[in-house]
Short mmCIF file of C-alpha atoms and ligand atoms in Angstrom, two decimals:
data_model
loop_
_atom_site.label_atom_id
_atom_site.label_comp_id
_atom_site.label_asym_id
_atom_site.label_seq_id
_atom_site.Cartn_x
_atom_site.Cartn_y
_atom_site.Cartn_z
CA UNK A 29 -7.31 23.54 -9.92
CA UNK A 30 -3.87 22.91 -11.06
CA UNK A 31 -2.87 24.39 -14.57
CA UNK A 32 0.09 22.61 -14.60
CA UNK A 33 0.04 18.90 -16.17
CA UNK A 34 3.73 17.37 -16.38
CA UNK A 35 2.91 14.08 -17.11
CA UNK A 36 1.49 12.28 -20.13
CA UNK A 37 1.88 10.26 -23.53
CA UNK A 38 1.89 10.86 -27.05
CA UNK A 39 1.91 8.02 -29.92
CA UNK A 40 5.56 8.29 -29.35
CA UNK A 41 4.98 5.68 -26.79
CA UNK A 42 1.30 4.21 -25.57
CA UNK A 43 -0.78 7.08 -25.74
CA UNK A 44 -3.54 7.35 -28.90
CA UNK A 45 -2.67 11.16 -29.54
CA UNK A 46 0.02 12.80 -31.69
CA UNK A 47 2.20 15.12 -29.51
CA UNK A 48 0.12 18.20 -31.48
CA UNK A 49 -3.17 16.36 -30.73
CA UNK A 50 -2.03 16.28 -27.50
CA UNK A 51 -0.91 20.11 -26.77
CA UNK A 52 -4.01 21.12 -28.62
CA UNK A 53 -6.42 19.41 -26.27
CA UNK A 54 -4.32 20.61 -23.31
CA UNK A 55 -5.02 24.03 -24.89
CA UNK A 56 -8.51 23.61 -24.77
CA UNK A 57 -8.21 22.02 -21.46
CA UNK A 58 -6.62 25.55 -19.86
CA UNK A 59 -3.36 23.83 -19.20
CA UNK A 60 -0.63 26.66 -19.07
CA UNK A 61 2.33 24.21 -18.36
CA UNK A 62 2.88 21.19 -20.05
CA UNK A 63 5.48 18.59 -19.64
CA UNK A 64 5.37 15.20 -22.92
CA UNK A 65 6.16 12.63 -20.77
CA UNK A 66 6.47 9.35 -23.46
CA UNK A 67 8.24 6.41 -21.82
CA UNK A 68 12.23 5.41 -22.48
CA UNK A 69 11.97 8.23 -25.24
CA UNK A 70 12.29 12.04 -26.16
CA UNK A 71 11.54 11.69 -30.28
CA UNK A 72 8.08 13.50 -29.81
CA UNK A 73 9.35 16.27 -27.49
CA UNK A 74 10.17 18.16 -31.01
CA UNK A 75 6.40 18.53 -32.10
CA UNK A 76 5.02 19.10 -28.76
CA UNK A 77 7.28 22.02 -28.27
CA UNK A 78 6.15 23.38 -31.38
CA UNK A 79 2.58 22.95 -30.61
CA UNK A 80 2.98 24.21 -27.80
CA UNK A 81 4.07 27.39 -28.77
CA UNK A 82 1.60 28.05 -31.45
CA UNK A 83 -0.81 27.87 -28.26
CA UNK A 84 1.73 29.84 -26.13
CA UNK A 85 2.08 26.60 -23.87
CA UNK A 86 5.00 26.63 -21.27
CA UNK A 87 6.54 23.34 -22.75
CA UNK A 88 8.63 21.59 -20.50
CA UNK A 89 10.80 18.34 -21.70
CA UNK A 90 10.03 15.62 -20.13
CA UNK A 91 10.07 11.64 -20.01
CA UNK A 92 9.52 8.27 -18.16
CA UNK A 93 12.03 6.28 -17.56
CA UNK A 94 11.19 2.28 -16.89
CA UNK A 95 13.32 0.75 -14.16
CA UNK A 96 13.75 -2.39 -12.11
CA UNK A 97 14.09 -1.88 -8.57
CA UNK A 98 14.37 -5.18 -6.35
CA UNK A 99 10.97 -7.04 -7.76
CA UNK A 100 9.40 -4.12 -8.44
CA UNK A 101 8.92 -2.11 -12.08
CA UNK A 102 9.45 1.79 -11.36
CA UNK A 103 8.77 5.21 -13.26
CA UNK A 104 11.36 7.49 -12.88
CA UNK A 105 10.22 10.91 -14.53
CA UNK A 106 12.41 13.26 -15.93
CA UNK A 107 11.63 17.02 -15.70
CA UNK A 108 13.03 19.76 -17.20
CA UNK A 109 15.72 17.67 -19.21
CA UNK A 110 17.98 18.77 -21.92
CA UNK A 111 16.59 15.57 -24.54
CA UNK A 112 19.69 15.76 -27.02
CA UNK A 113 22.33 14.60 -23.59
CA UNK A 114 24.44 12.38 -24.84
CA UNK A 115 24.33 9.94 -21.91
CA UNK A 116 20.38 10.41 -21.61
CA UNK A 117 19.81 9.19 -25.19
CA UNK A 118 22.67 6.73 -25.02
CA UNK A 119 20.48 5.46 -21.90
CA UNK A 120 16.68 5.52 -23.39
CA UNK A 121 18.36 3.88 -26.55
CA UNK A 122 19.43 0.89 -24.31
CA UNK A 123 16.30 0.59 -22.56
CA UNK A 124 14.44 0.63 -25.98
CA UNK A 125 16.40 -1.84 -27.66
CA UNK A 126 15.34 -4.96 -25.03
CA UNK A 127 11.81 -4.48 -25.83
CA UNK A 128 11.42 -5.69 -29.14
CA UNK A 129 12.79 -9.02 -27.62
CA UNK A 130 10.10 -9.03 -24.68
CA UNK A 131 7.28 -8.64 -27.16
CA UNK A 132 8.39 -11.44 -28.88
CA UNK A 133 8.51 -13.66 -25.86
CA UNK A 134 5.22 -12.72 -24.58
CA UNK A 135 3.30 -13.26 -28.26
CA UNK A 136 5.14 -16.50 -27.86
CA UNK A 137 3.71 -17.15 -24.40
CA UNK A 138 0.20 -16.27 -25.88
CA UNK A 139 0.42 -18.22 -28.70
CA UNK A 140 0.98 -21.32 -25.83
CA UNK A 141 -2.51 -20.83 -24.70
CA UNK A 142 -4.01 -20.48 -28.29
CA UNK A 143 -3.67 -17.18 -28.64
CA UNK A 144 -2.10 -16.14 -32.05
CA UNK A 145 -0.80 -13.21 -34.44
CA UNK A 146 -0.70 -11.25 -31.92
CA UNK A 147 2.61 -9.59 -32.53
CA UNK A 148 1.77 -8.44 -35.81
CA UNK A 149 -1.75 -7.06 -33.81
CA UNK A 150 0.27 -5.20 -31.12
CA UNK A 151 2.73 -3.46 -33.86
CA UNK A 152 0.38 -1.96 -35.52
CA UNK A 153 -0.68 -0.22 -32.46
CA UNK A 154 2.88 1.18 -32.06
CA UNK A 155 2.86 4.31 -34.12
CA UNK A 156 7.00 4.16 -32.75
CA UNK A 157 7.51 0.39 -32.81
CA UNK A 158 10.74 0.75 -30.78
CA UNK A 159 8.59 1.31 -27.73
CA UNK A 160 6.28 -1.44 -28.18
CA UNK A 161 4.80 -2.49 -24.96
CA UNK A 162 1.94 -3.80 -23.29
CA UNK A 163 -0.47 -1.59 -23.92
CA UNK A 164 0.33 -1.93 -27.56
CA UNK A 165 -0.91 -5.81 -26.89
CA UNK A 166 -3.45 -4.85 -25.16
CA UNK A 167 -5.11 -2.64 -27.45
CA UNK A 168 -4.73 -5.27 -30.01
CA UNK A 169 -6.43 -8.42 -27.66
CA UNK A 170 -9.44 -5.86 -27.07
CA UNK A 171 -9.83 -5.76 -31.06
CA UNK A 172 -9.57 -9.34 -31.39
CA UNK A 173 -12.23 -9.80 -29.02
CA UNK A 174 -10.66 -11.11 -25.64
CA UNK A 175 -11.34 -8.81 -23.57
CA UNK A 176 -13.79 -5.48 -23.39
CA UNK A 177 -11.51 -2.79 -22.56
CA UNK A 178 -7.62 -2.55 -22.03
CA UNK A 179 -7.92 -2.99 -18.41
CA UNK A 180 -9.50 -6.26 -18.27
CA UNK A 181 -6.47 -7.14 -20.82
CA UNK A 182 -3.58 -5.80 -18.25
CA UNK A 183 -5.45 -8.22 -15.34
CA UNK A 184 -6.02 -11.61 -17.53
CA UNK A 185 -3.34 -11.83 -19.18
CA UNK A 186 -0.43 -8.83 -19.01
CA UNK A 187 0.51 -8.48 -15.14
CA UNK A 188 2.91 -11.13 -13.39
CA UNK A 189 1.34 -14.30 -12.78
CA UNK A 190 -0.53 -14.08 -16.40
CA UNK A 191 -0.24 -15.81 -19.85
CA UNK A 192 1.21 -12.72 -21.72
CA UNK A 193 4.03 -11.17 -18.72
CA UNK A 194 6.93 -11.32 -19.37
CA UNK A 195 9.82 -10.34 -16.59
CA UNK A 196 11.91 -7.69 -17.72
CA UNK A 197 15.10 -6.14 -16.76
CA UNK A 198 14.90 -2.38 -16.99
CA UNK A 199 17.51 0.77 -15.98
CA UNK A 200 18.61 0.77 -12.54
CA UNK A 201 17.24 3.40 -10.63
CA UNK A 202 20.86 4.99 -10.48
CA UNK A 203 21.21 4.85 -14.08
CA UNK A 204 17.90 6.37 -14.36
CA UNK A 205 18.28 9.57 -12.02
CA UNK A 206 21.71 10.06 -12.92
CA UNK A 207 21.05 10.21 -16.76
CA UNK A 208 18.20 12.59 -16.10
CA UNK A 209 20.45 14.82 -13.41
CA UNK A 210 23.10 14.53 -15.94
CA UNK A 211 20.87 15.71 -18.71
CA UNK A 212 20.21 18.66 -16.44
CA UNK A 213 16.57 18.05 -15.17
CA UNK A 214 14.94 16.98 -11.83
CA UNK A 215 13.80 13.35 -11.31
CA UNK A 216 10.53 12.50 -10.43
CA UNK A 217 9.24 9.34 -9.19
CA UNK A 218 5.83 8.78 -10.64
CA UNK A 219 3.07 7.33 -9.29
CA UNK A 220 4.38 5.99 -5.98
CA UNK A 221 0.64 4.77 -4.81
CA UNK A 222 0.57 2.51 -8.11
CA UNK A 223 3.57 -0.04 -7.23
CA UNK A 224 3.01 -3.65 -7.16
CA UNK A 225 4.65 -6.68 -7.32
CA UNK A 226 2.07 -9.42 -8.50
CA UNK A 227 -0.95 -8.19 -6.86
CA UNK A 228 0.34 -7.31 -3.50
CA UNK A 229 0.98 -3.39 -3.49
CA UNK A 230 4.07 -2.23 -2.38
CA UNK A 231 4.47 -1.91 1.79
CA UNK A 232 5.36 1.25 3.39
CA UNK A 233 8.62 -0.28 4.81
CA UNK A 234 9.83 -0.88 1.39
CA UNK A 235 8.70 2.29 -0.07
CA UNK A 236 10.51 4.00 2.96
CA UNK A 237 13.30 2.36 1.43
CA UNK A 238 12.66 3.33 -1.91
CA UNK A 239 12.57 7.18 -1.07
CA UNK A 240 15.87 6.80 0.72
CA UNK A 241 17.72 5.49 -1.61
CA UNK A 242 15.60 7.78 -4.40
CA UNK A 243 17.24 10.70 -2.23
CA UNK A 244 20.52 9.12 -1.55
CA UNK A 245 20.89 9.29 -5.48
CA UNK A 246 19.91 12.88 -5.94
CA UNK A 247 15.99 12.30 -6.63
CA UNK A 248 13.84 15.26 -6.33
CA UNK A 249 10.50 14.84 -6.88
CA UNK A 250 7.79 12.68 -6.35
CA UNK A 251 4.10 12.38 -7.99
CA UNK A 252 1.64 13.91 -5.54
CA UNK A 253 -1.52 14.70 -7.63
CA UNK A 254 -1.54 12.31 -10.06
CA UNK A 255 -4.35 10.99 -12.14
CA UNK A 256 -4.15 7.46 -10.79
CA UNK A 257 -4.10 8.48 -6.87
CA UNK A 258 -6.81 8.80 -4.97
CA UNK A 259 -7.51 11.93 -2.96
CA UNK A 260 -6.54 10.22 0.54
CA UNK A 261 -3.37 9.15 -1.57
CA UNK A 262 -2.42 12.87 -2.66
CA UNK A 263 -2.12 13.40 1.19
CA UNK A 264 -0.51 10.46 2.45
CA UNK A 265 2.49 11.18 -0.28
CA UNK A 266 2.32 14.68 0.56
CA UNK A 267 3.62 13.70 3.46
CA UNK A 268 6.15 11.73 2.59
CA UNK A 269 7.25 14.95 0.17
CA UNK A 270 7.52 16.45 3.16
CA UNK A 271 9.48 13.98 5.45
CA UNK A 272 12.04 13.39 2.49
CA UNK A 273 12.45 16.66 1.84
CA UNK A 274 10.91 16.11 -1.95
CA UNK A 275 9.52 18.41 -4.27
CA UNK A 276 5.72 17.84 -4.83
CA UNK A 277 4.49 16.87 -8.93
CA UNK A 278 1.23 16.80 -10.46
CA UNK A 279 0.38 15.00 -13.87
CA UNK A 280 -2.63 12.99 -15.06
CA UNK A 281 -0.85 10.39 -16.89
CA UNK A 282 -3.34 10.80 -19.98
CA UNK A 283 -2.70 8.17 -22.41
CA UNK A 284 -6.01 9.05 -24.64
CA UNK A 285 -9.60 10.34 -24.31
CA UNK A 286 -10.86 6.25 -23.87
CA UNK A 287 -8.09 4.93 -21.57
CA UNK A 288 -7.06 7.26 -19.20
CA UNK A 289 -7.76 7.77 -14.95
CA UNK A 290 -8.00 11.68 -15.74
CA UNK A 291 -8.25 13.63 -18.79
CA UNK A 292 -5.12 16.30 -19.16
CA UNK A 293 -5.08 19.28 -16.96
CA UNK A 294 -8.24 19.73 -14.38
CA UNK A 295 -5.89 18.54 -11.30
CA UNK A 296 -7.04 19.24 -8.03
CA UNK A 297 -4.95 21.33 -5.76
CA UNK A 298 -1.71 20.10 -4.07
CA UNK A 299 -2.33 19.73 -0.36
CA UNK A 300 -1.03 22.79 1.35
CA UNK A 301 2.50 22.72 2.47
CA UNK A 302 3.66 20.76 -0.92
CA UNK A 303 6.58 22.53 -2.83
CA UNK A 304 6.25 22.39 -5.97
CA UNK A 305 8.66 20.85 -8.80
CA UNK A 306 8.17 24.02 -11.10
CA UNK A 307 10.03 25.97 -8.12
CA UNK A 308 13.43 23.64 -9.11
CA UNK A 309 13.09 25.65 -12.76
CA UNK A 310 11.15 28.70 -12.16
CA UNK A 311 13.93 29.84 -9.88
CA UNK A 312 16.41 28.41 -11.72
CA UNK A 313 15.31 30.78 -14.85
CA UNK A 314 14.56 33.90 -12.18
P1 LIG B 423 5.26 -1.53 -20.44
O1 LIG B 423 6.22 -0.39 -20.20
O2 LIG B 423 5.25 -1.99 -21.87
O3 LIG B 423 5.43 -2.67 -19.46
O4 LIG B 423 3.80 -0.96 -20.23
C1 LIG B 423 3.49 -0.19 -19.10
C2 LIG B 423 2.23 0.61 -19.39
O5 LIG B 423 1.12 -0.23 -19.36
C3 LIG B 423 1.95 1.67 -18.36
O6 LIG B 423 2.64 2.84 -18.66
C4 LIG B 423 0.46 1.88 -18.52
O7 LIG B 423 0.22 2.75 -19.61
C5 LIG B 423 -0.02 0.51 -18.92
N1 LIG B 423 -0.60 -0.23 -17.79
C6 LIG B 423 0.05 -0.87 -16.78
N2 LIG B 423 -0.82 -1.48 -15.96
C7 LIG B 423 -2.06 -1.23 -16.45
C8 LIG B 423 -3.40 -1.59 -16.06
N3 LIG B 423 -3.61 -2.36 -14.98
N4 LIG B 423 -4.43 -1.14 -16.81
C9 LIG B 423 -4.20 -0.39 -17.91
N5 LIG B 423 -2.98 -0.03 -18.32
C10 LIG B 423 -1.92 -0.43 -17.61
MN1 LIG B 424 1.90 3.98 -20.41
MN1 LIG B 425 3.94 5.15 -15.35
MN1 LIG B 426 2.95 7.53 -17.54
#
């Protein structure tokens, strides 16, 4: 098993835990390194780090950076990042600001097929309303009775296609990486087994693509172990760490103790031959 979990959320973005909820549990969880992970912002990386060292947690900075990449939404994580960089923060601060607007568009949308108030539902869900998203909304629809869990939410009435979706324009993925390289930390790219766009999943030509062009623009890392691949999927992306030269990640992508693929830590091993990301700073500090 992994002790190593760098990627997951705090009520700084969609996650139901306070970053010191959060590093406590991973303390009772055996996780020795931790990365907060929140998406399009760094304001909980404060606590956590102070958590963290009450529980003598290796804390590392982290976040998740939403981008649009040809029809495709992307997770760019970034590792190891200095949060206060002035072009980082100037970045997440952009990528914040549109999403006020897209949660107003798709209450409006809802409100077209008799759906209302649910604005006011998903804000109070958003313990940091400036990252109010759609799990915020979909929290709120399960109290309100239309669905019976978050997940049936995302697939009536959140993802493209549906009632509530609303196309956004995120970072572009050179933005992204170079904001995180800039801020001094490795970029990641999350979850590579979990792209979509509609319901048909991403083909390998196109992620070949991706990676290239991930590479081209000094990417790093990609998501190996993560709590929303599959075991056959931690060794088909192992190999592709390996064929693009990447550094191998591992995260569970908690959100909360009802919602999430995998609880925090407890990651199975990487397959062998993986590098590890933690190498990038582990030598770095050496
Ligand atoms: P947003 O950035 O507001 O578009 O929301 C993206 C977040 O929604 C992801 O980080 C997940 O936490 C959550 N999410 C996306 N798809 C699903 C799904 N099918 N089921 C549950 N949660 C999802
Ligand atoms: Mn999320
Ligand atoms: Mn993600
Ligand atoms: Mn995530």
């Amino acid at each position: 098993m992994l002790d190593y979990d760098l990627h997951c959320h705090s009520t700084f973005s969609d996650g139901t835990l306070t970053p010191t909820q959060l590093v406590t549990r991973a303390a009772g969880r055996e996780v020795k390194v931790l990365a907060l992970t929140d998406h399009d912002d760094v304001a909980g990386l404060a606590e956590a780090a102070q958590a963290a060292a009450v529980f003598g947690i290796e804390f590392i900075n982290g976040v998740e950076i939403s981008v649009s990449w040809r029809s495709f939404t992307l997770h760019i994580l970034g590792l190891h990042i200095d949060p206060h960089h002035p072009a980082l923060a100037e970045g997440l601060h952009g990528i914040r600001s549109g999403r006020r607007q897209r949660a107003e568009l798709m209450s409006e949308s809802l409100a077209r097929c008799g759906i209302g108030g649910v604005l006011e539902g998903a804000y109070r869900y958003a313990a940091n309303p400036d990252i109010i998203g759609r799990t915020h909304f979909a929290r709120y629809l399960v109290e309100a009775g239309h669905c019976k869990d978050v997940g049936s939410v995302f697939k009536r009435y959140l993802v493209k296609g549906k009632p509530g979706y609303v196309p956004h324009q995120w970072a572009s993925l050179e933005d992204a990486i170079s904001w995180i390289r800039g801020a001094g930390g490795i970029a990641v790219m999350a979850h590579p087994g979990r792209y979509t766009a509609g319901r048909k999943a991403m083909g390998k030509s196109t992620l070949i693509e991706l990676l290239e062009e991930f590479v081209e623009l000094g990417g790093r890392g990609i998501e190996v172990v993560s709590g929303s691949h599959t075991p056959p999927q931690y060794a088909e992306f192992a190999r592709y760490a390996k064929e693009f030269g990447l550094l191998s990640s591992c995260g569970s992508d908690f959100h909360g103790p009802e919602e999430s693929y995998r609880d925090l830590g407890r990651l199975p091993d990487f397959p062998l031959e993986c590098l590890p990301v933690w190498t990038a700073w582990e030598k770095a500090a050496a």
